[in-house]
Every structure is written in C-alpha cells, then in structure tokens.
C-alpha cells in the first residue's frame, strides 16, 4: 500500500473517533482480485503494421493477482457530491516462447524467440457521486475520472518495444446495494462504463457481502473488465474476468 493510502486510512481512523455517522460517512478498504487475461492487441509503428497478439496464447498470460485500495467520504450536504478514490495495481508480467512471428512497435520477434512481456493497466480513479437512495436499498450515481499510468512491452535479451499507457478517461458510475433485513448480509453491484466511437470500457462487479454492527465487513464477488480501443498506434480488445475478495471498514 502506498504512502498516500496509508495516510488516508490513518486520517479516517482519527476522524471517526470524533464524528457521528449521521454527520459524516467514511469507508476504506482493500481488495484482492484474480482475473484471467484474454483478448488481442497490436502496436503499430511508422512503416510497420502490428501483429494481432493474443495475450494468453502468444504471451502466456493466465490468472494474475492484483491489489486494489479505496477510500470514500459521504456527507450530509445535499448540493455537494460525495467523493471516492480508488488505486488499482494492475501490473502483470509473463514469459513465453513464441509459436509465431510477431511485429510489435516496429520490432519483429521470430518463431521460438523467448520473450518477456509486461502489461500494466494500473490506474487511479476519482469519483464524484450522489446518493439517490439510502435505506435498505442504496443507489449511487455519478462520474469517475480514471487515470491510467502504465505500459505494454515485449522484449528479448537483445531487443524490445514498448508503449506507454498514460491517459485519462471519464466514466459513468453506478453503484447499488440491497441489504438483507436483520442479517448484516447484503448484495451489491457496481458499473463504470463509457463508449465513444471505437473505444469503450465496461467494468462491472457483483458481490455478496457482510457488514458487522461496528462497521467491519467483507465481500466476495466477481468482476469483469472489458476494454476496446482503436488509437493511431495501439488497438485491442481485452477482457479481464475473475473473483475478488475485499475487506472494509465503514463508519
């Protein structure tokens, strides 16, 4: 966990000792997500058309493990939106022996080359949202700005090519939670999505959770992230799907 999120968690614990729940709502948590990687992508370069690379069959990606941390703040002021920040470490590496020749970013890799690849979609989300319902059914709606800061690269011991994934994209944010009466259990779901031209992101999660009377809780769920992009150099259709487990504190 980075220094910023450690500081946020400490601040929440300090503030929660002096504020009542009907004045300010705070939630912090950590999640462990283990998705399977599937799909294709290609990186063009001037004078070179990139090969469609299958992230699983060509580069050997399978199930990967990722850590995600979040902090959200809700308040009673009706005009100002609530705020949530999420940090996702989606950095993965793999090694494989190529079964076909590929061209990536102007570099050609031959059949039987031993390659190492890195695919990093790490990002930070900043969400402003309003709580439309707040009883046994909770419904939130707002906008997320997701800032990616990663890269995609393929290399051998002698050559390689890389592309930075440094961009921001706005997403529609929806979150719903249904509390099962008198049990502490709940079912919730979340959606972040946008579609503009040939570029789209659909990020959905559904989980079953439990929250104790003192605000400690956990969720077990399934998340699906679908990415389609067609930029000047980088194109792809990628899917990351798998179960996750998280723990949280809600005041």
Short mmCIF file of C-alpha atoms in Angstrom, two decimals:
data_model
loop_
_atom_site.label_atom_id
_atom_site.label_comp_id
_atom_site.label_asym_id
_atom_site.label_seq_id
_atom_site.Cartn_x
_atom_site.Cartn_y
_atom_site.Cartn_z
CA UNK A 1 0.00 0.00 0.00
CA UNK A 2 1.50 3.36 -0.95
CA UNK A 3 2.15 6.27 1.42
CA UNK A 4 -0.89 8.24 0.26
CA UNK A 5 -3.35 5.48 1.08
CA UNK A 6 -1.70 4.70 4.42
CA UNK A 7 -2.13 8.37 5.30
CA UNK A 8 -5.78 8.30 4.24
CA UNK A 9 -6.51 5.26 6.38
CA UNK A 10 -4.87 6.82 9.43
CA UNK A 11 -6.84 10.03 8.90
CA UNK A 12 -10.10 8.11 8.69
CA UNK A 13 -9.46 6.29 11.96
CA UNK A 14 -8.62 9.56 13.71
CA UNK A 15 -11.64 11.41 12.36
CA UNK A 16 -14.03 8.53 13.08
CA UNK A 17 -13.36 8.80 16.80
CA UNK A 18 -14.90 12.28 16.93
CA UNK A 19 -17.64 12.29 14.26
CA UNK A 20 -21.04 10.65 14.34
CA UNK A 21 -22.28 8.51 11.45
CA UNK A 22 -25.18 10.87 10.67
CA UNK A 23 -22.72 13.71 10.10
CA UNK A 24 -20.04 12.05 8.03
CA UNK A 25 -19.75 8.61 6.44
CA UNK A 26 -16.33 7.11 5.78
CA UNK A 27 -15.28 3.84 4.19
CA UNK A 28 -11.84 2.42 3.50
CA UNK A 29 -10.88 -0.98 2.21
CA UNK A 30 -8.54 -3.27 0.33
CA UNK A 31 -9.37 -5.81 -2.35
CA UNK A 32 -7.61 -8.84 -3.85
CA UNK A 33 -8.66 -9.53 -7.47
CA UNK A 34 -7.51 -12.55 -9.51
CA UNK A 35 -8.70 -12.21 -13.13
CA UNK A 36 -7.94 -14.30 -16.21
CA UNK A 37 -6.43 -12.35 -19.14
CA UNK A 38 -7.87 -12.90 -22.62
CA UNK A 39 -8.02 -10.97 -25.90
CA UNK A 40 -5.79 -9.41 -28.54
CA UNK A 41 -3.85 -6.21 -29.04
CA UNK A 42 -1.45 -4.74 -31.61
CA UNK A 43 1.07 -1.89 -31.65
CA UNK A 44 1.79 -0.19 -34.97
CA UNK A 45 4.82 1.93 -35.83
CA UNK A 46 5.68 4.14 -38.83
CA UNK A 47 6.08 1.76 -41.75
CA UNK A 48 5.08 -1.30 -39.71
CA UNK A 49 1.68 -2.87 -39.12
CA UNK A 50 1.50 -4.56 -35.76
CA UNK A 51 0.61 -8.23 -35.44
CA UNK A 52 -2.54 -9.08 -33.50
CA UNK A 53 -1.02 -10.59 -30.37
CA UNK A 54 -3.12 -12.92 -28.26
CA UNK A 55 -2.30 -12.05 -24.68
CA UNK A 56 -2.98 -15.60 -23.47
CA UNK A 57 -1.98 -17.91 -26.34
CA UNK A 58 1.04 -15.92 -27.60
CA UNK A 59 2.38 -14.32 -24.41
CA UNK A 60 1.34 -16.90 -21.82
CA UNK A 61 -0.86 -14.76 -19.58
CA UNK A 62 -3.35 -16.62 -17.44
CA UNK A 63 -4.63 -15.82 -13.98
CA UNK A 64 -2.99 -12.77 -12.38
CA UNK A 65 -3.26 -11.31 -8.86
CA UNK A 66 -3.86 -7.62 -8.19
CA UNK A 67 -4.33 -5.37 -5.16
CA UNK A 68 -6.85 -2.52 -5.03
CA UNK A 69 -7.36 0.09 -2.30
CA UNK A 70 -10.12 2.65 -1.84
CA UNK A 71 -11.38 5.44 0.39
CA UNK A 72 -14.80 7.10 0.16
CA UNK A 73 -16.30 10.05 2.01
CA UNK A 74 -20.03 10.77 2.27
CA UNK A 75 -21.50 13.88 3.91
CA UNK A 76 -24.97 15.32 4.65
CA UNK A 77 -24.67 18.40 2.39
CA UNK A 78 -27.28 17.95 -0.38
CA UNK A 79 -25.60 20.03 -3.10
CA UNK A 80 -22.02 18.83 -2.89
CA UNK A 81 -21.24 15.35 -4.27
CA UNK A 82 -19.65 12.57 -2.28
CA UNK A 83 -16.09 11.54 -3.12
CA UNK A 84 -14.33 8.23 -3.71
CA UNK A 85 -10.75 7.45 -4.72
CA UNK A 86 -9.53 4.02 -5.86
CA UNK A 87 -5.96 2.90 -6.55
CA UNK A 88 -5.60 -0.26 -8.68
CA UNK A 89 -2.31 -2.09 -9.18
CA UNK A 90 -2.94 -3.96 -12.45
CA UNK A 91 0.68 -4.70 -13.33
CA UNK A 92 1.46 -8.16 -14.74
CA UNK A 93 4.41 -9.87 -16.43
CA UNK A 94 4.80 -13.13 -18.33
CA UNK A 95 7.41 -15.16 -20.18
CA UNK A 96 6.73 -17.35 -23.21
CA UNK A 97 8.31 -18.96 -26.27
CA UNK A 98 6.67 -17.64 -29.42
CA UNK A 99 4.86 -20.08 -31.70
CA UNK A 100 4.55 -17.47 -34.46
CA UNK A 101 6.46 -14.43 -35.66
CA UNK A 102 5.05 -11.12 -34.44
CA UNK A 103 5.71 -7.45 -35.15
CA UNK A 104 5.20 -5.15 -32.18
CA UNK A 105 6.01 -1.44 -32.22
CA UNK A 106 8.26 -1.81 -35.26
CA UNK A 107 10.24 -4.72 -33.78
CA UNK A 108 9.94 -8.22 -35.25
CA UNK A 109 10.12 -11.24 -32.95
CA UNK A 110 10.73 -14.63 -34.56
CA UNK A 111 9.23 -18.06 -34.03
CA UNK A 112 10.77 -19.77 -30.97
CA UNK A 113 12.03 -16.48 -29.51
CA UNK A 114 11.89 -16.41 -25.73
CA UNK A 115 10.11 -13.18 -24.86
CA UNK A 116 9.23 -11.39 -21.66
CA UNK A 117 6.24 -9.10 -21.67
CA UNK A 118 4.71 -6.61 -19.31
CA UNK A 119 1.15 -5.37 -19.41
CA UNK A 120 0.41 -2.62 -16.93
CA UNK A 121 -3.07 -1.08 -16.68
CA UNK A 122 -2.53 0.40 -13.21
CA UNK A 123 -4.81 3.36 -12.62
CA UNK A 124 -6.27 5.78 -10.10
CA UNK A 125 -9.98 6.65 -10.05
CA UNK A 126 -11.55 9.86 -8.76
CA UNK A 127 -15.34 9.60 -8.42
CA UNK A 128 -17.90 12.28 -7.58
CA UNK A 129 -21.33 10.83 -6.88
CA UNK A 130 -24.72 11.46 -5.29
CA UNK A 131 -26.63 9.07 -3.07
CA UNK A 132 -30.07 8.80 -4.68
CA UNK A 133 -31.45 6.22 -2.23
CA UNK A 134 -30.32 5.46 1.32
CA UNK A 135 -32.34 2.79 3.18
CA UNK A 136 -32.48 -0.98 2.68
CA UNK A 137 -31.72 -0.16 -0.96
CA UNK A 138 -28.78 2.18 -1.60
CA UNK A 139 -28.27 3.69 -5.04
CA UNK A 140 -25.36 5.95 -6.02
CA UNK A 141 -24.78 7.67 -9.36
CA UNK A 142 -22.02 9.95 -10.59
CA UNK A 143 -18.94 10.34 -12.76
CA UNK A 144 -15.50 8.74 -12.50
CA UNK A 145 -12.25 10.06 -13.92
CA UNK A 146 -9.93 7.08 -14.40
CA UNK A 147 -6.28 7.93 -14.97
CA UNK A 148 -4.14 5.14 -16.41
CA UNK A 149 -0.39 5.18 -15.84
CA UNK A 150 1.17 2.04 -17.27
CA UNK A 151 2.70 0.44 -20.31
CA UNK A 152 2.75 -2.52 -22.67
CA UNK A 153 6.06 -4.01 -23.77
CA UNK A 154 7.58 -7.12 -25.31
CA UNK A 155 11.30 -7.87 -25.22
CA UNK A 156 14.02 -10.47 -25.64
CA UNK A 157 17.53 -10.34 -24.23
CA UNK A 158 18.63 -8.28 -27.24
CA UNK A 159 15.67 -6.18 -28.40
CA UNK A 160 12.28 -4.89 -27.38
CA UNK A 161 9.45 -2.42 -27.93
CA UNK A 162 7.25 -0.52 -25.52
CA UNK A 163 4.21 1.76 -25.50
CA UNK A 164 3.17 4.00 -22.62
CA UNK A 165 -0.43 3.80 -21.46
CA UNK A 166 -0.76 7.27 -19.99
CA UNK A 167 -4.24 8.71 -20.45
CA UNK A 168 -7.41 9.69 -18.58
CA UNK A 169 -10.98 8.75 -19.41
CA UNK A 170 -14.35 9.77 -17.89
CA UNK A 171 -16.80 7.00 -16.95
CA UNK A 172 -20.41 6.82 -15.82
CA UNK A 173 -20.55 5.48 -12.25
CA UNK A 174 -23.44 3.49 -10.75
CA UNK A 175 -23.48 1.55 -7.50
CA UNK A 176 -26.39 -0.32 -5.90
CA UNK A 177 -26.63 -2.23 -2.63
CA UNK A 178 -29.51 -4.29 -1.26
CA UNK A 179 -29.38 -5.04 2.48
CA UNK A 180 -30.93 -8.32 3.58
CA UNK A 181 -33.06 -7.32 6.62
CA UNK A 182 -31.74 -8.08 10.14
CA UNK A 183 -28.84 -10.23 8.90
CA UNK A 184 -25.88 -7.93 8.15
CA UNK A 185 -25.61 -9.54 4.71
CA UNK A 186 -26.02 -7.57 1.51
CA UNK A 187 -25.80 -7.90 -2.26
CA UNK A 188 -24.21 -5.10 -4.24
CA UNK A 189 -23.14 -4.27 -7.78
CA UNK A 190 -21.09 -1.57 -9.45
CA UNK A 191 -20.76 -0.30 -13.01
CA UNK A 192 -18.24 2.02 -14.65
CA UNK A 193 -18.75 2.44 -18.38
CA UNK A 194 -18.21 4.67 -21.41
CA UNK A 195 -18.37 4.19 -25.17
CA UNK A 196 -17.03 6.72 -27.68
CA UNK A 197 -16.54 5.64 -31.29
CA UNK A 198 -14.38 2.51 -31.41
CA UNK A 199 -13.25 2.95 -27.80
CA UNK A 200 -15.21 1.55 -24.87
CA UNK A 201 -14.79 0.40 -21.28
CA UNK A 202 -17.30 -1.73 -19.38
CA UNK A 203 -16.27 -2.52 -15.82
CA UNK A 204 -18.83 -4.43 -13.74
CA UNK A 205 -18.73 -6.11 -10.34
CA UNK A 206 -21.30 -8.12 -8.36
CA UNK A 207 -20.75 -9.39 -4.82
CA UNK A 208 -22.23 -10.89 -1.68
CA UNK A 209 -21.05 -9.20 1.50
CA UNK A 210 -21.42 -8.93 5.24
CA UNK A 211 -21.08 -5.84 7.44
CA UNK A 212 -20.96 -6.13 11.24
CA UNK A 213 -22.58 -3.73 13.67
CA UNK A 214 -19.25 -1.99 14.24
CA UNK A 215 -18.69 -1.36 10.52
CA UNK A 216 -16.17 -4.08 9.69
CA UNK A 217 -17.12 -6.11 6.65
CA UNK A 218 -16.08 -8.23 3.70
CA UNK A 219 -17.22 -9.03 0.17
CA UNK A 220 -16.78 -11.96 -2.18
CA UNK A 221 -17.58 -11.14 -5.77
CA UNK A 222 -16.90 -11.37 -9.48
CA UNK A 223 -15.53 -8.55 -11.63
CA UNK A 224 -15.45 -8.22 -15.41
CA UNK A 225 -13.40 -5.54 -17.19
CA UNK A 226 -13.81 -5.26 -20.99
CA UNK A 227 -11.60 -2.85 -22.96
CA UNK A 228 -11.89 -2.00 -26.64
CA UNK A 229 -9.61 0.66 -28.11
CA UNK A 230 -8.53 1.85 -31.55
CA UNK A 231 -5.98 4.64 -31.41
CA UNK A 232 -3.39 5.62 -34.02
CA UNK A 233 -0.77 3.16 -32.77
CA UNK A 234 -2.44 0.84 -30.26
CA UNK A 235 -5.53 -1.29 -30.90
CA UNK A 236 -7.05 -4.05 -28.85
CA UNK A 237 -9.97 -6.00 -27.46
CA UNK A 238 -9.08 -7.25 -23.99
CA UNK A 239 -11.03 -8.88 -21.17
CA UNK A 240 -10.09 -9.39 -17.53
CA UNK A 241 -12.54 -11.52 -15.54
CA UNK A 242 -12.30 -13.18 -12.15
CA UNK A 243 -13.26 -13.34 -8.49
CA UNK A 244 -12.27 -10.86 -5.83
CA UNK A 245 -12.27 -10.67 -2.05
CA UNK A 246 -12.17 -7.44 -0.10
CA UNK A 247 -12.29 -6.25 3.46
CA UNK A 248 -13.50 -2.81 4.55
CA UNK A 249 -14.30 -0.56 7.46
CA UNK A 250 -17.45 1.61 7.19
CA UNK A 251 -18.22 4.32 9.70
#
